[in-house]
Structure formats: C-alpha cells, structure tokens
Coordinates of N, CA and C in Angstrom, one line a residue:
X1 N 84.7 -182.6 -34.2 CA 84.3 -181.3 -34.3 C 83.3 -181.0 -33.1
X2 N 82.4 -181.8 -32.9 CA 81.4 -181.6 -31.8 C 82.1 -181.7 -30.4
X3 N 83.1 -182.6 -30.3 CA 83.8 -182.7 -29.0 C 84.5 -181.4 -28.7
X4 N 85.1 -180.8 -29.6 CA 85.8 -179.5 -29.3 C 84.9 -178.5 -28.8
X5 N 83.7 -178.4 -29.5 CA 82.7 -177.4 -29.1 C 82.2 -177.6 -27.7
X6 N 82.0 -178.9 -27.4 CA 81.5 -179.3 -26.0 C 82.5 -178.9 -25.0
X7 N 83.8 -179.2 -25.2 CA 84.8 -178.9 -24.2 C 84.9 -177.5 -24.0
X8 N 84.8 -176.6 -25.0 CA 84.9 -175.2 -24.8 C 83.8 -174.7 -24.0
X9 N 82.6 -175.1 -24.3 CA 81.4 -174.7 -23.6 C 81.5 -175.1 -22.1
X10 N 81.9 -176.4 -21.9 CA 82.0 -176.9 -20.5 C 83.0 -176.1 -19.7
X11 N 84.1 -175.7 -20.3 CA 85.1 -175.0 -19.6 C 84.6 -173.6 -19.3
X12 N 83.9 -173.0 -20.2 CA 83.3 -171.6 -20.0 C 82.3 -171.7 -18.8
X13 N 81.5 -172.7 -18.8 CA 80.5 -172.8 -17.7 C 81.2 -173.0 -16.4
X14 N 82.2 -173.9 -16.3 CA 82.9 -174.1 -15.1 C 83.6 -172.8 -14.6
X15 N 84.1 -172.0 -15.5 CA 84.7 -170.7 -15.1 C 83.7 -169.8 -14.6
X16 N 82.5 -169.7 -15.2 CA 81.4 -168.8 -14.7 C 81.0 -169.2 -13.3
X17 N 80.8 -170.5 -13.1 CA 80.4 -171.0 -11.8 C 81.4 -170.7 -10.8
X18 N 82.7 -170.9 -11.1 CA 83.8 -170.6 -10.2 C 83.8 -169.1 -9.8
X19 N 83.6 -168.2 -10.8 CA 83.6 -166.8 -10.5 C 82.4 -166.4 -9.6
X20 N 81.3 -166.9 -10.0 CA 80.1 -166.6 -9.2 C 80.2 -167.1 -7.8
X21 N 80.7 -168.4 -7.6 CA 80.9 -168.9 -6.3 C 81.9 -168.1 -5.5
X22 N 83.0 -167.7 -6.2 CA 84.0 -167.0 -5.5 C 83.5 -165.6 -5.0
X23 N 82.7 -164.9 -5.8 CA 82.2 -163.6 -5.5 C 81.2 -163.8 -4.2
X24 N 80.4 -164.8 -4.3 CA 79.5 -165.0 -3.2 C 80.2 -165.3 -1.9
X25 N 81.2 -166.2 -2.0 CA 82.0 -166.5 -0.8 C 82.8 -165.4 -0.2
X26 N 83.4 -164.5 -1.1 CA 84.2 -163.4 -0.7 C 83.3 -162.4 0.1
X27 N 82.2 -162.1 -0.5 CA 81.3 -161.1 0.2 C 80.6 -161.6 1.4
X28 N 80.3 -162.9 1.4 CA 79.6 -163.5 2.5 C 80.5 -163.6 3.7
X29 N 81.8 -163.9 3.5 CA 82.7 -164.1 4.6 C 83.5 -162.8 4.9
X30 N 83.3 -161.8 4.1 CA 84.1 -160.5 4.2 C 85.6 -160.7 4.1
X31 N 86.0 -161.8 3.5 CA 87.4 -162.1 3.3 C 87.7 -161.7 1.8
X32 N 87.9 -160.4 1.6 CA 87.9 -159.8 0.3 C 89.2 -160.2 -0.5
X33 N 90.2 -160.7 0.2 CA 91.4 -161.1 -0.5 C 91.1 -162.3 -1.4
X34 N 89.9 -163.0 -1.2 CA 89.6 -164.1 -2.1 C 89.2 -163.6 -3.4
X35 N 88.9 -162.3 -3.6 CA 88.6 -161.7 -4.9 C 89.8 -161.8 -5.8
X36 N 91.0 -162.0 -5.2 CA 92.2 -162.2 -6.1 C 92.0 -163.4 -6.9
X37 N 91.5 -164.5 -6.3 CA 91.3 -165.7 -7.0 C 90.3 -165.6 -8.1
X38 N 89.2 -164.8 -7.8 CA 88.2 -164.5 -8.8 C 88.8 -163.8 -10.0
X39 N 89.7 -162.8 -9.7 CA 90.3 -162.1 -10.8 C 91.2 -163.0 -11.6
X40 N 91.9 -163.9 -11.0 CA 92.8 -164.8 -11.7 C 92.0 -165.7 -12.6
X41 N 90.8 -166.2 -12.1 CA 90.0 -167.1 -12.9 C 89.5 -166.3 -14.2
X42 N 89.1 -165.0 -14.0 CA 88.6 -164.2 -15.1 C 89.7 -164.0 -16.1
X43 N 90.9 -163.7 -15.6 CA 92.1 -163.6 -16.6 C 92.3 -164.9 -17.3
X44 N 92.4 -166.0 -16.6 CA 92.6 -167.3 -17.2 C 91.5 -167.6 -18.3
X45 N 90.3 -167.3 -18.0 CA 89.2 -167.6 -18.9 C 89.3 -166.7 -20.1
X46 N 89.7 -165.4 -19.9 CA 89.8 -164.5 -21.0 C 90.9 -164.9 -22.0
X47 N 92.1 -165.4 -21.4 CA 93.2 -165.8 -22.3 C 92.7 -167.1 -23.0
X48 N 92.1 -168.0 -22.3 CA 91.6 -169.2 -23.0 C 90.7 -168.9 -24.1
X49 N 89.7 -168.0 -23.9 CA 88.7 -167.7 -25.0 C 89.4 -167.0 -26.2
X50 N 90.4 -166.2 -25.9 CA 91.2 -165.5 -27.0 C 91.9 -166.6 -27.8
X51 N 92.5 -167.6 -27.2 CA 93.2 -168.6 -27.9 C 92.2 -169.4 -28.8
X52 N 91.1 -169.8 -28.2 CA 90.1 -170.6 -28.9 C 89.6 -169.9 -30.2
X53 N 89.5 -168.6 -30.1 CA 88.9 -167.9 -31.2 C 89.9 -167.1 -32.0
X54 N 90.2 -165.9 -31.6 CA 91.0 -165.0 -32.4 C 92.5 -165.5 -32.4
X55 N 93.0 -166.0 -31.3 CA 94.4 -166.4 -31.2 C 94.7 -167.6 -32.2
X56 N 93.8 -168.6 -32.2 CA 94.0 -169.7 -33.2 C 94.0 -169.2 -34.6
X57 N 93.1 -168.3 -34.9 CA 93.0 -167.8 -36.3 C 94.2 -167.1 -36.7
X58 N 94.8 -166.3 -35.7 CA 96.0 -165.5 -36.0 C 97.2 -166.4 -36.2
X59 N 97.2 -167.5 -35.5 CA 98.3 -168.5 -35.7 C 98.3 -169.1 -37.1
X60 N 97.1 -169.4 -37.5 CA 97.0 -170.0 -38.9 C 97.2 -169.0 -40.0
X61 N 96.8 -167.7 -39.7 CA 97.1 -166.7 -40.7 C 98.6 -166.5 -40.9
X62 N 99.4 -166.5 -39.8 CA 100.8 -166.4 -39.9 C 101.4 -167.6 -40.5
X63 N 100.9 -168.8 -40.1 CA 101.5 -170.0 -40.7 C 101.3 -170.1 -42.2
X64 N 100.1 -169.8 -42.7 CA 99.8 -169.8 -44.1 C 100.6 -168.8 -44.9
X65 N 100.9 -167.7 -44.3 CA 101.8 -166.7 -44.9 C 103.2 -167.2 -45.0
X66 N 103.6 -167.9 -44.0 CA 105.0 -168.5 -44.0 C 105.1 -169.6 -45.0
X67 N 104.1 -170.5 -45.1 CA 104.1 -171.7 -46.0 C 104.0 -171.2 -47.4
X68 N 103.2 -170.2 -47.7 CA 103.0 -169.7 -49.1 C 102.7 -170.9 -50.0
X69 N 101.6 -171.6 -49.7 CA 101.2 -172.8 -50.4 C 100.8 -172.4 -51.8
X70 N 101.4 -173.0 -52.8 CA 101.0 -172.7 -54.2 C 99.6 -173.0 -54.5
X71 N 99.0 -172.3 -55.4 CA 97.5 -172.3 -55.6 C 97.1 -173.6 -56.2
X72 N 98.0 -174.4 -56.8 CA 97.6 -175.7 -57.4 C 97.9 -176.9 -56.6
X73 N 98.2 -176.7 -55.3 CA 98.7 -177.7 -54.4 C 97.6 -178.7 -54.1
X74 N 98.0 -180.0 -53.8 CA 97.1 -181.0 -53.3 C 97.4 -181.1 -51.8
X75 N 96.4 -180.8 -51.0 CA 96.6 -180.7 -49.5 C 95.7 -181.7 -48.8
X76 N 96.2 -182.4 -47.8 CA 95.5 -183.3 -47.0 C 95.3 -182.7 -45.6
X77 N 94.1 -182.6 -45.1 CA 93.8 -182.1 -43.8 C 93.4 -183.2 -42.9
X78 N 94.1 -183.4 -41.8 CA 93.8 -184.5 -40.8 C 93.5 -184.0 -39.5
X79 N 92.6 -182.9 -39.4 CA 92.4 -182.2 -38.2 C 91.0 -182.6 -37.6
X80 N 90.6 -183.8 -37.8 CA 89.4 -184.4 -37.1 C 88.2 -183.6 -37.4
X81 N 88.0 -183.0 -38.5 CA 86.8 -182.3 -38.9 C 86.8 -180.8 -38.5
X82 N 87.9 -180.2 -38.2 CA 88.0 -178.7 -38.0 C 87.9 -178.0 -39.3
X83 N 86.8 -177.5 -39.6 CA 86.6 -176.8 -40.9 C 87.2 -175.5 -41.0
X84 N 87.4 -174.8 -39.9 CA 87.9 -173.4 -40.0 C 89.3 -173.4 -40.7
X85 N 90.2 -174.3 -40.3 CA 91.5 -174.3 -40.9 C 91.4 -174.8 -42.4
X86 N 90.6 -175.8 -42.6 CA 90.5 -176.3 -43.9 C 90.0 -175.3 -44.9
X87 N 89.0 -174.5 -44.5 CA 88.5 -173.5 -45.4 C 89.4 -172.3 -45.6
X88 N 90.2 -172.0 -44.6 CA 91.3 -171.0 -44.8 C 92.3 -171.4 -45.8
X89 N 92.7 -172.7 -45.8 CA 93.6 -173.2 -46.8 C 92.9 -173.2 -48.2
X90 N 91.7 -173.7 -48.2 CA 91.0 -173.8 -49.5 C 90.8 -172.4 -50.2
X91 N 90.7 -171.4 -49.4 CA 90.6 -170.0 -49.9 C 91.8 -169.5 -50.6
X92 N 93.0 -170.2 -50.4 CA 94.2 -169.8 -51.1 C 94.5 -170.7 -52.3
X93 N 93.6 -171.6 -52.6 CA 93.8 -172.5 -53.7 C 93.0 -172.1 -54.9
X94 N 93.4 -172.5 -56.1 CA 92.6 -172.4 -57.3 C 91.9 -173.7 -57.6
X95 N 91.0 -173.8 -58.6 CA 90.2 -175.0 -58.9 C 91.1 -176.2 -59.1
X96 N 92.3 -176.0 -59.7 CA 93.2 -177.1 -60.0 C 93.8 -177.7 -58.7
X97 N 93.9 -176.8 -57.6 CA 94.3 -177.3 -56.3 C 93.1 -177.8 -55.5
X98 N 93.4 -178.6 -54.5 CA 92.3 -179.2 -53.8 C 92.8 -179.5 -52.4
X99 N 92.0 -179.4 -51.4 CA 92.2 -179.8 -50.0 C 91.2 -180.9 -49.7
X100 N 91.8 -182.0 -49.2 CA 90.9 -183.2 -48.8 C 90.9 -183.3 -47.3
X101 N 89.8 -183.3 -46.7 CA 89.6 -183.4 -45.3 C 89.1 -184.7 -44.9
X102 N 89.9 -185.5 -44.1 CA 89.4 -186.8 -43.7 C 89.2 -186.8 -42.2
X103 N 88.0 -187.4 -41.8 CA 87.6 -187.5 -40.4 C 86.6 -188.5 -40.2
X104 N 86.2 -188.8 -39.0 CA 85.1 -189.7 -38.7 C 83.9 -188.8 -38.6
X105 N 83.4 -188.4 -39.8 CA 82.4 -187.4 -39.9 C 81.0 -187.9 -39.3
X106 N 80.6 -189.1 -39.6 CA 79.3 -189.6 -39.1 C 78.2 -188.7 -39.6
X107 N 77.3 -188.3 -38.7 CA 76.2 -187.4 -39.1 C 76.5 -186.0 -39.5
X108 N 77.8 -185.6 -39.2 CA 78.1 -184.2 -39.4 C 78.6 -184.0 -40.9
X109 N 78.8 -185.0 -41.7 CA 79.3 -184.9 -43.0 C 78.5 -183.9 -43.9
X110 N 77.2 -184.1 -43.9 CA 76.3 -183.3 -44.7 C 76.3 -181.8 -44.2
X111 N 76.4 -181.6 -42.9 CA 76.5 -180.3 -42.4 C 77.8 -179.6 -42.8
X112 N 78.9 -180.4 -42.8 CA 80.2 -179.8 -43.2 C 80.1 -179.5 -44.7
X113 N 79.5 -180.3 -45.5 CA 79.5 -180.1 -47.0 C 78.6 -178.8 -47.2
X114 N 77.6 -178.6 -46.5 CA 76.8 -177.4 -46.6 C 77.6 -176.1 -46.3
X115 N 78.4 -176.2 -45.2 CA 79.2 -175.1 -44.8 C 80.2 -174.7 -45.9
X116 N 80.8 -175.8 -46.5 CA 81.8 -175.6 -47.5 C 81.1 -174.9 -48.8
X117 N 80.0 -175.5 -49.1 CA 79.2 -174.9 -50.3 C 78.8 -173.5 -50.0
X118 N 78.4 -173.2 -48.8 CA 78.0 -171.8 -48.5 C 79.1 -170.8 -48.6
X119 N 80.4 -171.3 -48.3 CA 81.6 -170.5 -48.4 C 82.1 -170.4 -49.9
X120 N 81.4 -171.1 -50.8 CA 81.8 -171.1 -52.2 C 83.1 -171.7 -52.4
X121 N 83.4 -172.8 -51.7 CA 84.7 -173.5 -51.8 C 84.6 -175.0 -52.2
X122 N 83.4 -175.4 -52.6 CA 83.1 -176.8 -52.9 C 84.0 -177.3 -54.1
X123 N 84.4 -176.5 -55.0 CA 85.3 -176.9 -56.1 C 86.7 -177.2 -55.7
X124 N 87.1 -176.8 -54.4 CA 88.4 -177.0 -54.0 C 88.5 -177.8 -52.7
X125 N 87.4 -178.4 -52.3 CA 87.3 -179.2 -51.1 C 86.7 -180.5 -51.3
X126 N 87.3 -181.6 -50.8 CA 86.8 -182.9 -50.8 C 86.8 -183.4 -49.4
X127 N 85.6 -183.9 -48.9 CA 85.5 -184.5 -47.5 C 85.4 -186.0 -47.6
X128 N 86.2 -186.7 -46.9 CA 86.3 -188.1 -46.9 C 86.1 -188.7 -45.5
X129 N 85.3 -189.7 -45.4 CA 85.1 -190.4 -44.1 C 86.2 -191.5 -44.0
X130 N 87.0 -191.4 -42.9 CA 88.1 -192.4 -42.8 C 88.9 -192.1 -41.5
X131 N 90.0 -192.9 -41.4 CA 90.8 -192.9 -40.2 C 92.2 -192.4 -40.5
X132 N 92.8 -191.7 -39.6 CA 94.2 -191.2 -39.7 C 95.2 -192.4 -39.7
X133 N 94.8 -193.5 -39.1 CA 95.8 -194.6 -39.0 C 95.7 -195.5 -40.2
X134 N 94.8 -195.3 -41.1 CA 94.6 -196.1 -42.3 C 94.1 -195.3 -43.4
X135 N 94.9 -194.4 -43.9 CA 94.5 -193.5 -44.9 C 94.2 -194.1 -46.3
X136 N 93.0 -193.8 -46.9 CA 92.6 -194.5 -48.1 C 93.1 -193.7 -49.3
X137 N 94.4 -193.5 -49.4 CA 95.0 -192.8 -50.5 C 96.3 -193.5 -50.9
X138 N 96.6 -193.2 -52.2 CA 97.9 -193.8 -52.8 C 99.1 -193.1 -52.2
X139 N 100.2 -193.7 -52.4 CA 101.5 -193.2 -51.9 C 101.8 -191.9 -52.6
X140 N 102.5 -191.0 -51.9 CA 103.0 -189.7 -52.4 C 102.0 -189.0 -53.3
X141 N 100.9 -188.7 -52.7 CA 99.8 -188.1 -53.4 C 99.7 -186.6 -53.1
X142 N 100.1 -186.1 -51.9 CA 99.9 -184.8 -51.4 C 101.1 -183.9 -51.3
X143 N 101.0 -182.7 -51.6 CA 102.1 -181.7 -51.4 C 102.2 -181.3 -50.0
X144 N 101.1 -181.2 -49.3 CA 101.1 -180.7 -47.9 C 100.1 -181.6 -47.1
X145 N 100.5 -181.9 -45.9 CA 99.6 -182.6 -44.9 C 99.6 -181.7 -43.7
X146 N 98.4 -181.3 -43.2 CA 98.3 -180.5 -42.0 C 97.4 -181.3 -41.0
X147 N 97.9 -181.2 -39.7 CA 97.2 -181.9 -38.6 C 97.1 -180.8 -37.5
X148 N 95.9 -180.4 -37.2 CA 95.6 -179.4 -36.2 C 94.9 -180.0 -34.9
X149 N 95.6 -180.0 -33.8 CA 95.0 -180.4 -32.5 C 94.3 -181.7 -32.5
X150 N 94.7 -182.6 -33.3 CA 94.0 -183.9 -33.4 C 94.9 -185.1 -33.1
X151 N 96.2 -185.0 -33.3 CA 97.1 -186.2 -33.2 C 97.2 -186.6 -31.8
X152 N 97.2 -185.7 -30.8 CA 97.4 -186.1 -29.4 C 96.2 -186.9 -28.9
X153 N 95.0 -186.8 -29.6 CA 93.8 -187.5 -29.1 C 93.8 -189.0 -29.5
X154 N 94.8 -189.4 -30.3 CA 94.9 -190.8 -30.7 C 95.7 -191.5 -29.6
X155 N 95.2 -192.6 -29.1 CA 95.9 -193.4 -28.1 C 95.7 -194.9 -28.5
X156 N 96.7 -195.7 -28.1 CA 98.0 -195.3 -27.4 C 99.0 -194.7 -28.3
X157 N 100.2 -194.5 -27.8 CA 101.3 -193.8 -28.6 C 101.6 -194.6 -29.9
X158 N 101.5 -195.9 -29.8 CA 101.8 -196.7 -31.0 C 100.9 -196.3 -32.2
X159 N 99.7 -196.0 -31.8 CA 98.7 -195.6 -32.9 C 99.0 -194.2 -33.4
X160 N 99.5 -193.3 -32.6 CA 100.0 -192.0 -33.1 C 101.1 -192.2 -34.1
X161 N 102.0 -193.1 -33.7 CA 103.1 -193.4 -34.6 C 102.6 -194.0 -35.9
X162 N 101.6 -194.8 -35.9 CA 101.0 -195.3 -37.1 C 100.4 -194.2 -38.0
X163 N 99.8 -193.3 -37.3 CA 99.2 -192.1 -38.1 C 100.3 -191.3 -38.7
X164 N 101.4 -191.1 -38.1 CA 102.5 -190.4 -38.7 C 103.1 -191.2 -39.8
X165 N 103.2 -192.5 -39.7 CA 103.7 -193.3 -40.8 C 102.8 -193.2 -42.0
X166 N 101.5 -193.2 -41.8 CA 100.6 -193.1 -42.9 C 100.7 -191.7 -43.5
X167 N 100.9 -190.7 -42.7 CA 101.1 -189.3 -43.2 C 102.3 -189.3 -44.1
X168 N 103.4 -189.9 -43.6 CA 104.7 -189.9 -44.4 C 104.5 -190.7 -45.7
X169 N 103.7 -191.7 -45.7 CA 103.4 -192.5 -46.9 C 102.7 -191.7 -48.0
X170 N 101.7 -190.9 -47.6 CA 100.9 -190.2 -48.6 C 101.5 -188.9 -49.0
X171 N 102.5 -188.4 -48.3 CA 103.1 -187.1 -48.6 C 104.2 -187.3 -49.7
X172 N 104.2 -186.4 -50.7 CA 105.2 -186.5 -51.7 C 106.6 -186.4 -51.2
X173 N 107.6 -186.8 -51.9 CA 109.0 -186.9 -51.5 C 109.5 -185.5 -50.9
X174 N 109.1 -184.5 -51.6 CA 109.5 -183.1 -51.2 C 108.3 -182.3 -50.6
X175 N 107.4 -183.0 -50.1 CA 106.2 -182.4 -49.5 C 106.5 -181.9 -48.1
X176 N 105.5 -181.2 -47.5 CA 105.6 -180.5 -46.2 C 104.5 -181.0 -45.3
X177 N 104.9 -181.4 -44.1 CA 104.0 -181.8 -43.0 C 104.0 -180.7 -42.0
X178 N 102.7 -180.3 -41.6 CA 102.5 -179.3 -40.6 C 101.7 -179.9 -39.4
X179 N 102.2 -179.9 -38.2 CA 101.4 -180.3 -37.0 C 101.3 -179.2 -36.1
X180 N 100.1 -178.8 -35.7 CA 99.8 -177.8 -34.7 C 99.2 -178.5 -33.5
X181 N 99.9 -178.4 -32.4 CA 99.5 -179.2 -31.2 C 100.0 -178.6 -29.9
X182 N 99.6 -179.1 -28.8 CA 100.0 -178.6 -27.5 C 100.9 -179.5 -26.7
X183 N 101.2 -180.7 -27.3 CA 102.0 -181.7 -26.5 C 102.6 -182.7 -27.5
X184 N 103.5 -183.5 -26.9 CA 104.1 -184.7 -27.6 C 105.0 -184.3 -28.8
X185 N 105.5 -183.1 -28.8 CA 106.3 -182.7 -30.0 C 107.6 -183.5 -30.1
X186 N 108.2 -183.8 -28.9 CA 109.4 -184.6 -28.9 C 109.1 -186.0 -29.5
X187 N 107.9 -186.5 -29.1 CA 107.5 -187.8 -29.7 C 107.3 -187.8 -31.2
X188 N 106.7 -186.7 -31.6 CA 106.5 -186.6 -33.1 C 107.8 -186.5 -33.8
X189 N 108.7 -185.7 -33.3 CA 110.0 -185.5 -33.9 C 110.7 -186.8 -34.1
X190 N 110.7 -187.6 -33.0 CA 111.4 -188.9 -33.0 C 110.8 -189.8 -34.1
X191 N 109.5 -189.9 -34.1 CA 108.8 -190.8 -35.1 C 109.1 -190.3 -36.5
X192 N 109.0 -189.0 -36.8 CA 109.3 -188.5 -38.1 C 110.7 -188.6 -38.5
X193 N 111.7 -188.5 -37.6 CA 113.1 -188.8 -37.9 C 113.3 -190.2 -38.4
X194 N 112.5 -191.1 -37.7 CA 112.6 -192.5 -38.0 C 112.1 -192.9 -39.4
X195 N 111.2 -192.1 -39.9 CA 110.6 -192.4 -41.2 C 111.1 -191.4 -42.3
X196 N 112.3 -190.8 -42.1 CA 113.0 -190.1 -43.1 C 112.9 -188.6 -43.2
X197 N 112.3 -188.0 -42.2 CA 112.2 -186.5 -42.2 C 113.5 -186.0 -41.5
X198 N 114.3 -185.2 -42.2 CA 115.5 -184.7 -41.6 C 115.6 -183.2 -41.5
X199 N 114.5 -182.5 -41.9 CA 114.4 -181.1 -41.7 C 113.1 -180.8 -40.9
X200 N 113.3 -180.7 -39.6 CA 112.2 -180.6 -38.6 C 112.4 -179.4 -37.8
X201 N 111.4 -178.5 -37.7 CA 111.5 -177.3 -36.8 C 110.2 -177.2 -36.0
X202 N 110.4 -176.7 -34.8 CA 109.2 -176.5 -33.9 C 109.2 -175.0 -33.6
X203 N 108.0 -174.4 -33.8 CA 107.9 -173.0 -33.6 C 106.9 -172.7 -32.4
X204 N 107.3 -171.9 -31.5 CA 106.4 -171.4 -30.4 C 105.5 -170.3 -31.0
X205 N 104.2 -170.4 -30.6 CA 103.2 -169.4 -31.1 C 103.0 -168.2 -30.2
X206 N 103.6 -168.2 -29.0 CA 103.4 -167.1 -28.1 C 102.1 -167.0 -27.5
X207 N 101.7 -165.7 -27.1 CA 100.5 -165.5 -26.4 C 99.2 -166.0 -27.1
X208 N 99.2 -166.0 -28.4 CA 98.0 -166.4 -29.2 C 97.8 -167.9 -29.0
X209 N 98.8 -168.7 -28.5 CA 98.6 -170.1 -28.4 C 98.5 -170.5 -26.9
X210 N 98.4 -169.6 -26.0 CA 98.3 -169.9 -24.6 C 96.9 -170.4 -24.3
X211 N 96.8 -171.6 -23.7 CA 95.5 -172.2 -23.3 C 95.3 -171.9 -21.8
X212 N 95.0 -170.6 -21.6 CA 94.8 -170.1 -20.2 C 96.0 -169.6 -19.6
X213 N 97.2 -170.0 -20.1 CA 98.5 -169.5 -19.6 C 99.6 -170.2 -20.3
X214 N 100.9 -169.7 -20.0 CA 102.0 -170.3 -20.7 C 102.4 -171.7 -20.4
X215 N 101.7 -172.3 -19.4 CA 102.0 -173.7 -19.0 C 101.4 -174.7 -20.1
X216 N 100.4 -174.3 -20.8 CA 99.9 -175.1 -21.9 C 99.9 -174.2 -23.2
X217 N 100.8 -174.4 -24.1 CA 100.8 -173.5 -25.3 C 100.9 -174.3 -26.6
X218 N 100.3 -173.7 -27.6 CA 100.3 -174.3 -28.9 C 101.7 -174.1 -29.6
X219 N 102.2 -175.2 -30.2 CA 103.4 -175.2 -31.0 C 103.1 -175.7 -32.4
X220 N 104.0 -175.3 -33.3 CA 103.8 -175.7 -34.7 C 105.1 -176.5 -35.1
X221 N 104.9 -177.7 -35.6 CA 106.0 -178.5 -36.1 C 105.9 -178.5 -37.7
X222 N 107.0 -178.2 -38.3 CA 107.0 -178.2 -39.8 C 108.2 -179.2 -40.2
X223 N 107.8 -180.2 -40.9 CA 108.8 -181.2 -41.3 C 108.9 -181.5 -42.8
X224 N 110.1 -181.6 -43.3 CA 110.3 -181.9 -44.7 C 111.4 -183.0 -44.8
X225 N 111.4 -183.6 -46.0 CA 112.5 -184.5 -46.3 C 113.4 -183.9 -47.4
X226 N 114.7 -183.8 -47.1 CA 115.6 -183.2 -48.1 C 116.0 -184.2 -49.2

C-alpha cells in the first residue's frame, strides 16, 4: 500500500520537474516548438492521474456490476493491501458475507483496521497477515478471489505460478477468480488453464485503464471452472 503511494507521488514530481524544465528551456532558447513536448508531458500526466484515481474506481464499479456478487459471499482479496477495492466489495455484502484481505501488512495493519472501522465495515472485513504464495486457508473456502495490480510484483515467474495455484486451491469448485493487471495476462491464462480453469476471458478497460497512454493499459481477467 505504501509502495503504490510513493510511486504515484514520485511520478507526479518527475512530471512537474519535466514540465518546469521544459518551459524554462523553451523560453530561454526561444525554440518554442519545444513547448509541444511540455504539452505532451502534461497530457500524459493528466491521463495517468485520471487512471490512478477516478479511472480505477470506474473500472471497479463496472466490474462489480458485472459480477453481481451475492451479499452472503465469501471473498478473498489478494491485492497487497489496497483497501479501496476491498471496501467497495465489502459495501455490497451483508453480515453473513465477508471479505478477507491478506497482505504483508506489517505496521500498517492497525491503520487499515481503523479505516475499515471508520467506514462501518468491520463486521464484513477480516484482515490477515500472510503471503499470496502460501495462503493460510482451507481448500475451496471462497466464492470469489480478487487480485488487483499485485500479481505482477511477485518474482520470479515460478512464484507467480505458485500464487495462482494457491488461489485455485482456496477457490470453490464453481468460484470466480478476478485479476486486474497491466501485464502477463497470457502467462496467467496458461497457468490457470493448467490448474483446471476452462472459462477464461480477458476484458480491456479502455481509457479508464490507460497508464499515461494506450501502450500500458489495465486489463481484467475473469476465470471460472465449469
């Protein structure tokens, strides 16, 4: 959770420095065509900021509408401590349903619990300290497993495969796996096919998922076993 925040702030600072430097250079040299590059940086930063904030939220709103998760579902969130998605899902559950968020929380666990309590969702949320590659849960326990922008951070690839195998183990036979990510979708599809998923679809999210431009875009993978 902290790493994501630091990366966004860092990118914003770099963009501001680039714009400021470009403006000074263009006016100092009187080569005003360089302002084109400044404009492109501003556009890129604007698109990036949209995706980080409103765009990501809109992707999840559409996704949850499509999934129509029953209110009594048992959901596992493996998004490395991203509370925004977790609380959006929790808001659709009743007390008999629950979403469990597992992450390497460390010092942020108590802060996360306070945020959940402040949102009046504590009765539907459980936060567990643990690893995606060795889930501390019984087999076929969850109706849904969601992974948002966390799987590609696991290296090497064999460990990503291990995480997906663990996901398949704790997911009920007719459960649904949802992966939101920007890369490695072919890799995920292959691993999931190998562990018994035969209904796999990948959805493009369009402009709301552009990380500065269409060359890096968010995709959604939804997998089930028939």
